[in-house]
């Protein structure tokens, strides 16, 4: 029972409360470069998630053997090993996706989310929680990529997953799928997320204050 | 609960018996609303000229742009629970400037999207009036230009006499294959293709003189901007024209007059000191000529003003005047 709730909170933490992209602002390079099409974004997100889970598990297993002084190098070796595996798998089974992601697959090695989770979580926790953490953070990353790519593909290309949504009367705003559009969209999404978080925080604080001075607050409300 | 706090604050302010406020204590009655009204009056002649030249389509674009700017200003402030500033007319000025920067054939969607970018993204998200670091109308124009480059660069020819079929003087100069057949006088009074509000240099200058007389703008930015462009284009003419002809054509065509007189002089996005304004104007001029000579686009006014907008903070910092009675600490300046 306790384990299950821990699993769920970890998932929620990774996808919403502590989303690696929208809250921690990690992994900016793929989120800016690969969100012109939803299919690319999902492919990238899942590939990174797979690497993240595997590397988290292995690093967690080896956490007592890796000397502290060379831990970063060791993490990178482990991560790049898994990235190579994923790259070959993608090349064998989803060749078109492999081609459209191109250089960004090997670049998963230097994705800061993966290194950050290895350093901050997997090297300090047991195997199972580390695996769940990898899954949660990976899904959070995929979720952010998906939202951003959905917005950019619909506005910038007038399609979703390659299917055209509008007729001829809508001519897409090409700036959204060009690099400046990536920064604009990301900035706006982060602004909205921050606003929601701030509101939630305010509400929590107000609730706290209300609880502290219940009677007074009630009188004020009535007045 | 928040409302209660606000009410208490208002009561203290409106009490009137004992008003406590920081300096300045002597006020001359100039409000944002009055300044914006002057700017609108100054912009009207050129706008009306554009509507006369391009017809009802242009009037529709101006109306749509102004109304949607005001709507987005009102809507965002409502949504973010900010004090409403629609009545200070700054949104009207933004809408007017945006419409003046659009060609007459863009349709209705483009001005609405432009108003959204100008007011919501560039102005309100950065904190509202006085806090935007880019000129909203210009940023929106560049956004639209990068999004819909084809309709944004399609300029309707005026009347039948003009055989230029939509190409602006600058595009002809850039192209270099066909020769200019618009006289300098036509350029000056505004008988050419272009955006709605930018074509008549004469009426824009009249509007700017009105603003200078009303002490709304200072001459530092326009003079240093136009002067820089004039000097460089006089020294380095292109396309086989004589020095003077080329210089005047460059000065009178494109968005240069509108940009130098009304966009670069925007209070929020230009430096505070006279020295800073001159640096700002020269920078704008250099970049404009650079873009016109070397970039893929025939026009570079909006890009150059936006680049300089982004540098205003540094210019202000570098030209900060010495506080009276203190010595210039050289070592400290060097350190910074």
Coordinates of C-alpha atoms in Angstrom, one line a residue:
Chain A
X1 CA 0.0 0.0 0.0
X2 CA 2.7 2.4 1.0
X3 CA 4.8 1.4 -2.0
X4 CA 2.0 2.0 -4.4
X5 CA 1.3 5.5 -3.2
X6 CA 5.0 6.3 -3.4
X7 CA 5.0 5.1 -7.0
X8 CA 2.1 7.3 -7.8
X9 CA 3.5 10.4 -6.1
X10 CA 6.8 9.8 -7.9
X11 CA 5.0 9.7 -11.3
X12 CA 3.0 12.8 -10.5
X13 CA 6.2 14.5 -9.3
X14 CA 8.0 13.7 -12.6
X15 CA 5.1 14.6 -15.0
X16 CA 3.5 17.6 -13.3
X17 CA 4.9 19.1 -10.1
X18 CA 8.6 18.7 -11.0
X19 CA 8.5 18.4 -14.7
X20 CA 12.1 18.2 -16.0
X21 CA 11.5 20.7 -18.8
X22 CA 8.7 23.0 -17.7
X23 CA 9.7 23.4 -14.0
X24 CA 13.4 22.4 -13.8
X25 CA 14.2 23.9 -17.2
X26 CA 16.4 21.0 -18.2
X27 CA 16.9 19.5 -21.7
X28 CA 16.3 22.7 -23.6
X29 CA 18.2 21.6 -26.7
X30 CA 15.9 18.8 -27.8
X31 CA 12.8 20.7 -26.7
X32 CA 13.7 23.6 -28.9
X33 CA 15.0 21.7 -31.9
X34 CA 12.8 18.6 -32.1
X35 CA 9.3 20.0 -31.5
X36 CA 8.4 21.0 -35.1
X37 CA 6.5 17.7 -35.6
X38 CA 4.6 15.7 -33.1
X39 CA 5.9 12.4 -34.4
X40 CA 9.5 13.5 -33.9
X41 CA 8.7 14.7 -30.4
X42 CA 7.1 11.5 -29.3
X43 CA 10.0 9.5 -30.8
X44 CA 12.6 11.6 -29.0
X45 CA 10.7 11.5 -25.8
X46 CA 10.3 7.7 -25.7
X47 CA 14.0 7.1 -26.8
X48 CA 15.2 9.4 -23.9
X49 CA 12.8 7.7 -21.5
X50 CA 14.2 4.3 -22.4
X51 CA 17.8 5.5 -21.9
X52 CA 16.8 7.2 -18.7
X53 CA 15.2 4.1 -17.1
X54 CA 18.1 1.8 -18.1
X55 CA 20.8 4.2 -17.0
X56 CA 19.0 4.9 -13.7
X57 CA 18.8 1.2 -13.0
X58 CA 22.4 0.5 -13.8
X59 CA 23.8 3.5 -12.0
X60 CA 21.7 2.7 -9.0
X61 CA 23.0 -0.9 -9.0
X62 CA 26.6 0.3 -9.3
X63 CA 26.2 3.3 -6.9
X64 CA 28.4 1.7 -4.2
X65 CA 31.2 0.8 -6.6
X66 CA 31.6 4.0 -8.5
X67 CA 34.3 6.2 -6.9
X68 CA 33.0 9.7 -6.1
X69 CA 35.8 11.4 -7.9
X70 CA 35.1 9.9 -11.3
X71 CA 31.3 9.5 -11.0
X72 CA 30.4 11.9 -13.8
X73 CA 32.7 10.1 -16.3
X74 CA 31.3 6.8 -15.2
X75 CA 27.7 8.0 -15.6
X76 CA 28.4 9.3 -19.1
X77 CA 30.0 6.0 -20.1
X78 CA 26.9 4.1 -18.9
X79 CA 24.5 6.6 -20.5
X80 CA 26.3 6.5 -23.8
X81 CA 26.3 2.7 -23.8
X82 CA 22.5 2.7 -23.6
X83 CA 22.2 5.5 -26.2
X84 CA 24.2 3.4 -28.6
X85 CA 21.9 0.5 -28.0
X86 CA 18.8 2.6 -28.5
X87 CA 20.3 4.1 -31.7
X88 CA 20.9 0.7 -33.2
X89 CA 17.4 -0.5 -32.2
X90 CA 15.8 2.6 -33.8
X91 CA 17.9 2.1 -36.9
X92 CA 16.7 -1.4 -37.2
X93 CA 13.0 -1.0 -36.5
X94 CA 12.0 2.6 -37.1
X95 CA 14.4 3.7 -39.8
X96 CA 12.4 6.8 -40.9
X97 CA 12.2 8.1 -37.4
X98 CA 15.9 7.4 -37.0
X99 CA 16.6 9.5 -40.1
X100 CA 14.4 12.4 -39.1
X101 CA 15.9 12.6 -35.6
X102 CA 19.4 12.3 -37.0
X103 CA 22.1 13.8 -34.9
X104 CA 19.8 14.3 -31.9
X105 CA 19.8 10.6 -31.0
X106 CA 23.6 10.4 -30.2
X107 CA 23.1 13.8 -28.4
X108 CA 20.8 12.1 -25.9
X109 CA 24.2 11.3 -24.2
X110 CA 24.6 14.9 -23.1
X111 CA 20.9 15.5 -22.3
X112 CA 21.1 17.1 -18.9
X113 CA 17.9 15.5 -17.6
X114 CA 19.5 12.0 -17.8
X115 CA 22.8 13.1 -16.1
X116 CA 20.8 15.2 -13.5
X117 CA 18.7 12.2 -12.5
X118 CA 21.8 10.0 -12.3
X119 CA 23.6 12.5 -10.1
X120 CA 20.6 13.6 -8.0
X121 CA 18.6 10.5 -7.7
X122 CA 19.9 7.1 -9.0
X123 CA 23.3 7.4 -7.4
X124 CA 21.6 7.8 -4.0
X125 CA 18.6 5.5 -4.1
X126 CA 17.7 1.9 -4.5
X127 CA 17.1 0.2 -7.8
X128 CA 13.3 0.1 -7.9
X129 CA 12.7 3.8 -6.9
X130 CA 15.4 4.7 -9.4
X131 CA 13.6 2.9 -12.2
X132 CA 10.3 4.6 -11.3
X133 CA 12.1 7.9 -11.2
X134 CA 13.5 7.3 -14.7
X135 CA 10.1 6.4 -16.0
X136 CA 8.4 9.5 -14.3
X137 CA 11.0 11.9 -15.5
X138 CA 11.1 10.4 -19.0
X139 CA 7.3 10.7 -19.2
X140 CA 7.5 14.2 -18.0
X141 CA 10.0 15.0 -20.7
X142 CA 7.9 13.3 -23.4
X143 CA 4.8 15.1 -22.1
X144 CA 6.5 18.5 -22.4
X145 CA 7.8 17.7 -25.9
X146 CA 4.3 16.5 -26.9
X147 CA 2.6 19.7 -25.7
X148 CA 5.1 21.9 -27.3
X149 CA 5.1 20.0 -30.6
X150 CA 1.3 19.9 -30.7
X151 CA 1.1 23.7 -30.4
X152 CA 3.9 24.3 -32.9
X153 CA 2.8 21.8 -35.5
X154 CA -0.9 23.0 -35.4
X155 CA 0.0 26.7 -35.6
X156 CA 3.1 26.4 -37.7
X157 CA 2.2 23.7 -40.2
X158 CA -1.6 23.5 -39.8
X159 CA -1.4 19.7 -39.2
X160 CA -1.3 17.2 -36.3
X161 CA 0.9 14.1 -36.7
X162 CA 1.2 14.9 -40.3
X163 CA -2.6 15.0 -40.9
X164 CA -3.7 18.4 -42.3
X165 CA -6.3 19.9 -40.0
X166 CA -7.5 23.0 -41.8
X167 CA -8.5 23.6 -45.4
X168 CA -6.8 26.1 -47.6
X169 CA -8.1 29.1 -45.8
X170 CA -5.6 28.8 -43.1
X171 CA -2.0 29.6 -44.1
X172 CA 0.3 28.5 -41.3
X173 CA 2.4 31.0 -39.4
X174 CA 5.9 29.7 -40.4
X175 CA 7.7 31.6 -37.6
X176 CA 6.3 29.1 -35.1
X177 CA 8.3 26.2 -36.6
X178 CA 11.4 28.3 -37.1
X179 CA 13.9 28.7 -34.2
X180 CA 12.5 32.1 -32.9
X181 CA 9.1 30.4 -32.8
X182 CA 10.6 27.7 -30.6
X183 CA 11.8 30.2 -28.0
X184 CA 8.5 32.1 -28.2
X185 CA 6.4 29.0 -27.7
X186 CA 8.6 27.6 -24.9
X187 CA 8.6 30.9 -23.1
X188 CA 4.8 31.2 -23.3
X189 CA 4.3 27.6 -22.1
X190 CA 6.7 28.1 -19.1
X191 CA 4.9 31.4 -18.3
X192 CA 1.5 29.7 -18.2
X193 CA 2.9 26.8 -16.0
X194 CA 4.5 29.3 -13.6
X195 CA 1.3 31.2 -13.4
X196 CA -0.6 28.1 -12.5
X197 CA 2.0 27.1 -9.9
X198 CA 2.0 30.6 -8.4
X199 CA -1.8 30.6 -8.2
X200 CA -1.7 27.2 -6.4
X201 CA 0.9 28.4 -4.0
X202 CA -1.1 31.5 -3.3
X203 CA -4.2 29.4 -2.7
X204 CA -2.3 27.2 -0.3
X205 CA -1.0 30.2 1.6
X206 CA -4.4 31.7 1.8
X207 CA -5.8 28.5 3.1
X208 CA -3.0 28.4 5.7
X209 CA -3.8 31.9 6.8
X210 CA -7.4 31.2 6.9
X211 CA -6.8 28.1 9.0
X212 CA -4.7 30.2 11.4
X213 CA -7.3 32.9 11.9
X214 CA -10.5 31.2 11.2
X215 CA -12.9 33.4 13.1
X216 CA -11.4 36.6 11.8
X217 CA -11.4 35.5 8.2
X218 CA -15.1 34.5 8.5
X219 CA -16.1 37.9 9.9
X220 CA -14.3 39.6 7.0
X221 CA -16.0 37.4 4.5
X222 CA -19.4 38.1 6.0
X223 CA -18.7 41.9 6.0
Chain B
X1 CA -9.4 38.7 1.1
X2 CA -7.3 40.4 -1.5
X3 CA -10.2 42.7 -2.3
X4 CA -10.4 43.8 1.2
X5 CA -6.8 44.8 1.3
X6 CA -7.2 46.7 -1.9
X7 CA -10.1 48.6 -0.5
X8 CA -8.2 49.6 2.5
X9 CA -5.4 50.9 0.3
X10 CA -7.8 52.9 -1.8
X11 CA -9.3 54.5 1.3
X12 CA -6.0 55.7 2.4
X13 CA -5.2 57.2 -1.0
X14 CA -8.6 58.8 -1.6
X15 CA -8.8 60.2 2.0
X16 CA -7.3 63.5 0.7
X17 CA -6.8 65.1 4.1
X18 CA -3.2 64.0 4.5
X19 CA -1.8 63.0 1.2
X20 CA 1.7 61.5 1.6
X21 CA 3.6 60.9 -1.6
X22 CA 7.2 60.8 -2.8
X23 CA 8.6 63.6 -5.0
X24 CA 8.0 65.2 -7.5
X25 CA 5.4 67.4 -5.8
X26 CA 4.9 69.9 -8.6
X27 CA 3.0 68.3 -11.4
X28 CA 2.2 69.8 -14.8
X29 CA -0.8 67.8 -15.8
X30 CA 0.8 65.8 -18.5
X31 CA -0.7 62.3 -18.5
X32 CA 0.0 59.2 -20.6
X33 CA -3.4 59.8 -22.1
X34 CA -2.6 63.3 -23.3
X35 CA 0.7 62.2 -24.8
X36 CA -0.9 59.3 -26.6
X37 CA -3.6 61.6 -27.9
X38 CA -0.9 63.9 -29.4
X39 CA 0.8 60.9 -31.0
X40 CA -2.6 59.8 -32.5
X41 CA -3.2 63.3 -33.9
X42 CA 0.3 63.3 -35.4
X43 CA -0.2 59.9 -37.0
X44 CA -3.7 60.6 -38.4
X45 CA -2.7 62.6 -41.6
X46 CA -0.4 59.8 -42.9
X47 CA -3.0 57.2 -42.0
X48 CA -5.7 59.1 -43.8
X49 CA -3.5 59.5 -46.8
X50 CA -2.9 55.8 -46.8
X51 CA -6.6 55.2 -46.7
X52 CA -7.2 57.6 -49.6
X53 CA -4.5 55.9 -51.6
X54 CA -5.4 52.3 -50.9
X55 CA -9.1 52.5 -50.4
X56 CA -11.6 51.0 -48.0
X57 CA -9.4 47.9 -47.5
X58 CA -6.9 50.0 -45.7
X59 CA -9.6 51.6 -43.5
X60 CA -10.8 48.1 -42.5
X61 CA -7.3 47.1 -41.5
X62 CA -6.7 50.2 -39.4
X63 CA -10.0 49.7 -37.6
X64 CA -9.5 46.0 -37.0
X65 CA -6.0 46.6 -35.7
X66 CA -6.9 49.3 -33.3
X67 CA -10.0 47.6 -32.0
X68 CA -8.3 44.3 -31.5
X69 CA -5.3 45.9 -29.7
X70 CA -7.7 47.6 -27.3
X71 CA -9.6 44.3 -26.8
X72 CA -6.5 42.3 -26.1
X73 CA -5.3 45.0 -23.7
X74 CA -8.6 44.9 -21.8
X75 CA -8.8 41.1 -21.9
X76 CA -5.3 40.4 -20.7
X77 CA -5.6 42.9 -17.9
X78 CA -8.9 41.4 -16.9
X79 CA -7.4 37.9 -17.0
X80 CA -4.3 38.8 -15.0
X81 CA -6.4 41.0 -12.6
X82 CA -4.3 44.1 -13.4
X83 CA -5.4 47.7 -13.2
X84 CA -7.1 48.5 -16.5
X85 CA -5.2 50.9 -18.8
X86 CA -7.2 50.9 -22.0
X87 CA -8.2 54.5 -21.3
X88 CA -4.6 55.7 -21.5
X89 CA -4.9 55.2 -25.3
X90 CA -1.5 53.5 -25.6
X91 CA -3.2 50.4 -27.1
X92 CA -4.8 52.7 -29.7
X93 CA -1.3 54.0 -30.7
X94 CA 0.1 50.5 -30.9
X95 CA -2.9 49.4 -33.1
X96 CA -2.5 52.4 -35.3
X97 CA 1.3 52.0 -35.7
X98 CA 0.8 48.3 -36.4
X99 CA -1.8 49.0 -39.1
X100 CA 0.4 51.6 -40.6
X101 CA 3.1 49.0 -41.0
X102 CA 0.9 46.5 -42.9
X103 CA 0.3 46.4 -46.6
X104 CA -3.3 47.0 -47.6
X105 CA -4.0 43.6 -48.9
X106 CA -3.3 41.4 -45.9
X107 CA -6.9 40.6 -44.9
X108 CA -8.4 40.6 -41.4
X109 CA -6.6 37.7 -39.7
X110 CA -3.1 39.2 -39.9
X111 CA -3.9 42.4 -38.0
X112 CA -5.7 40.4 -35.3
X113 CA -2.7 38.1 -34.8
X114 CA -0.4 41.1 -34.9
X115 CA -2.4 42.8 -32.2
X116 CA -2.2 39.7 -30.1
X117 CA 1.5 39.5 -30.4
X118 CA 2.0 43.2 -29.8
X119 CA -0.3 43.6 -26.8
X120 CA -0.3 40.2 -25.1
X121 CA 3.2 38.8 -25.8
X122 CA 5.3 41.9 -26.1
X123 CA 3.5 44.3 -23.8
X124 CA 1.4 42.7 -21.1
X125 CA 3.5 39.6 -20.4
X126 CA 6.5 41.9 -19.7
X127 CA 4.4 43.9 -17.3
X128 CA 2.3 46.3 -19.3
X129 CA 2.9 49.9 -20.3
X130 CA 6.3 51.1 -19.6
X131 CA 7.8 47.7 -19.1
X132 CA 8.0 46.3 -22.6
X133 CA 11.6 46.1 -23.8
X134 CA 10.6 46.0 -27.5
X135 CA 8.3 48.3 -29.4
X136 CA 5.1 46.2 -29.5
X137 CA 4.0 47.3 -33.0
X138 CA 7.4 46.7 -34.5
X139 CA 7.8 43.3 -32.8
X140 CA 4.4 42.3 -34.1
X141 CA 5.3 43.5 -37.6
X142 CA 8.4 41.4 -37.6
X143 CA 6.5 38.4 -36.3
X144 CA 3.9 38.7 -39.0
X145 CA 6.6 39.2 -41.6
X146 CA 8.4 36.0 -40.6
X147 CA 5.1 34.1 -40.5
X148 CA 3.4 35.2 -43.6
X149 CA 6.2 36.6 -45.7
X150 CA 4.2 36.4 -48.9
X151 CA 1.1 38.5 -48.1
X152 CA 3.2 40.8 -45.9
X153 CA 5.5 41.7 -48.8
X154 CA 2.8 42.1 -51.4
X155 CA 2.3 45.8 -51.9
X156 CA -0.7 46.9 -53.9
X157 CA 0.2 49.4 -56.6
X158 CA -1.6 52.7 -56.6
X159 CA -3.8 53.9 -59.4
X160 CA -3.2 53.0 -63.0
X161 CA -0.3 55.3 -63.7
X162 CA 2.2 53.3 -61.6
X163 CA 3.4 50.5 -63.7
X164 CA 5.6 49.1 -60.9
X165 CA 3.0 46.4 -60.2
X166 CA 3.5 46.2 -56.5
X167 CA 7.2 46.4 -56.2
X168 CA 8.3 49.1 -53.8
X169 CA 11.1 51.5 -54.6
X170 CA 13.4 49.7 -52.3
X171 CA 12.7 46.3 -53.9
X172 CA 13.5 47.8 -57.3
X173 CA 16.7 49.2 -55.9
X174 CA 17.6 45.9 -54.3
X175 CA 16.7 44.0 -57.5
X176 CA 18.8 46.3 -59.6
X177 CA 17.4 44.9 -62.9
X178 CA 14.6 47.4 -63.6
X179 CA 15.1 51.1 -63.3
X180 CA 13.2 53.4 -61.0
X181 CA 10.3 55.2 -62.6
X182 CA 8.9 57.0 -59.6
X183 CA 10.0 60.6 -59.3
X184 CA 11.5 61.9 -56.1
X185 CA 8.5 64.2 -55.7
X186 CA 6.1 61.3 -55.8
X187 CA 8.2 59.5 -53.2
X188 CA 8.1 62.6 -51.0
X189 CA 4.3 63.2 -51.1
X190 CA 3.6 59.4 -51.1
X191 CA 2.4 58.3 -54.5
X192 CA 3.9 54.8 -54.4
X193 CA 3.3 51.3 -53.2
X194 CA 4.0 50.4 -49.6
X195 CA 2.5 49.8 -46.2
X196 CA -0.6 51.8 -45.3
X197 CA 1.0 54.5 -43.2
X198 CA 4.6 54.7 -44.4
X199 CA 4.2 56.0 -47.9
X200 CA 3.9 59.8 -47.4
X201 CA 7.1 61.2 -46.0
X202 CA 5.6 64.7 -46.2
X203 CA 2.7 63.9 -43.9
X204 CA 4.8 61.9 -41.5
X205 CA 7.2 64.8 -41.2
X206 CA 4.3 67.2 -40.6
X207 CA 3.1 64.9 -37.8
X208 CA 6.6 64.7 -36.3
X209 CA 6.9 68.5 -36.3
X210 CA 3.6 68.7 -34.4
X211 CA 5.0 66.3 -31.8
X212 CA 8.2 68.2 -31.5
X213 CA 6.3 71.5 -31.0
X214 CA 4.0 69.8 -28.4
X215 CA 7.2 68.6 -26.7
X216 CA 6.2 65.0 -27.0
X217 CA 9.4 63.8 -28.7
X218 CA 12.9 65.2 -28.9
X219 CA 14.8 65.6 -32.1
X220 CA 17.8 63.5 -31.0
X221 CA 16.7 60.2 -32.3
X222 CA 15.1 61.2 -35.6
X223 CA 18.0 63.5 -36.6
X224 CA 20.8 61.1 -35.7
X225 CA 19.0 58.2 -37.3
X226 CA 18.1 60.0 -40.5
X227 CA 21.5 61.7 -40.6
X228 CA 23.4 58.5 -40.3
X229 CA 21.4 56.9 -43.1
X230 CA 21.8 60.1 -45.3
X231 CA 25.6 60.3 -44.8
X232 CA 26.3 56.6 -45.6
X233 CA 23.9 56.4 -48.6
X234 CA 25.4 59.7 -49.9
X235 CA 28.9 58.3 -49.8
X236 CA 28.1 54.8 -51.1
X237 CA 25.4 55.0 -53.8
X238 CA 24.3 51.8 -55.5
X239 CA 22.6 50.9 -58.7
X240 CA 24.2 53.5 -60.9
X241 CA 22.3 56.5 -59.4
X242 CA 23.9 59.8 -58.5
X243 CA 24.9 60.3 -54.9
X244 CA 22.1 62.8 -54.1
X245 CA 19.4 60.9 -55.9
X246 CA 20.3 57.7 -54.2
X247 CA 20.4 59.3 -50.8
X248 CA 17.0 60.9 -51.2
X249 CA 15.4 57.8 -52.5
X250 CA 16.7 55.8 -49.6
X251 CA 15.5 58.4 -47.1
X252 CA 12.0 58.8 -48.6
X253 CA 11.2 55.1 -49.3
X254 CA 10.3 52.2 -47.1
X255 CA 9.5 52.5 -43.5
X256 CA 12.4 54.7 -42.6
X257 CA 10.4 58.0 -42.0
X258 CA 7.7 56.2 -40.0
X259 CA 10.4 54.2 -38.1
X260 CA 12.7 57.1 -37.3
X261 CA 10.0 59.6 -36.4
X262 CA 7.4 57.5 -34.6
X263 CA 8.8 54.1 -33.7
X264 CA 12.4 54.8 -32.6
X265 CA 11.2 57.7 -30.5
X266 CA 8.9 55.5 -28.3
X267 CA 9.5 56.5 -24.7
X268 CA 9.7 53.1 -23.3
X269 CA 12.1 51.6 -25.7
X270 CA 14.5 54.4 -26.3
X271 CA 17.3 55.8 -24.0
X272 CA 16.7 58.5 -21.5
X273 CA 19.6 60.8 -21.9
X274 CA 20.4 63.0 -24.9
X275 CA 23.7 61.3 -25.4
X276 CA 22.1 57.9 -25.2
X277 CA 19.5 58.9 -27.8
X278 CA 22.1 60.1 -30.2
X279 CA 24.0 56.8 -29.8
X280 CA 20.7 54.9 -30.3
X281 CA 19.8 56.9 -33.4
X282 CA 23.2 56.3 -35.0
X283 CA 23.0 52.6 -34.2
X284 CA 19.6 52.4 -35.8
X285 CA 20.9 54.2 -38.9
X286 CA 24.0 52.0 -39.3
X287 CA 22.0 48.8 -38.9
X288 CA 19.3 50.0 -41.3
X289 CA 21.8 50.8 -44.0
X290 CA 23.6 47.5 -43.3
X291 CA 20.4 45.5 -43.7
X292 CA 19.4 47.4 -46.9
X293 CA 22.8 46.9 -48.5
X294 CA 23.6 43.3 -47.4
X295 CA 20.6 41.4 -46.2
X296 CA 18.1 39.3 -48.2
X297 CA 15.3 41.7 -47.4
X298 CA 14.9 45.0 -49.2
X299 CA 14.0 46.8 -45.9
X300 CA 15.7 46.7 -42.5
X301 CA 14.1 49.5 -40.4
X302 CA 12.1 47.3 -38.2
X303 CA 14.9 44.9 -37.5
X304 CA 17.4 47.6 -36.7
X305 CA 15.1 49.4 -34.3
X306 CA 14.3 46.2 -32.6
X307 CA 18.0 45.4 -32.2
X308 CA 18.7 48.8 -30.7
X309 CA 15.6 48.5 -28.5
X310 CA 17.2 45.4 -26.9
X311 CA 20.4 47.5 -26.3
X312 CA 18.7 50.4 -24.6
X313 CA 19.4 49.2 -21.1
X314 CA 23.1 49.1 -21.8
X315 CA 23.1 52.5 -23.5
X316 CA 21.3 54.0 -20.6
X317 CA 23.8 52.5 -18.2
X318 CA 26.8 53.7 -20.2
X319 CA 25.4 57.3 -20.6
X320 CA 24.2 57.7 -17.0
X321 CA 24.9 61.4 -16.1
X322 CA 27.2 62.2 -13.3
X323 CA 25.4 63.1 -10.1
X324 CA 25.9 66.8 -9.4
X325 CA 28.7 67.4 -6.9
X326 CA 30.4 64.0 -7.3
X327 CA 33.6 63.3 -9.1
X328 CA 33.8 60.7 -11.8
X329 CA 35.4 57.7 -10.3
X330 CA 37.6 56.5 -13.2
X331 CA 38.7 53.3 -11.6
X332 CA 35.2 52.2 -10.9
X333 CA 34.0 53.0 -14.4
X334 CA 36.9 51.0 -15.8
X335 CA 36.0 48.1 -13.6
X336 CA 32.4 48.1 -14.7

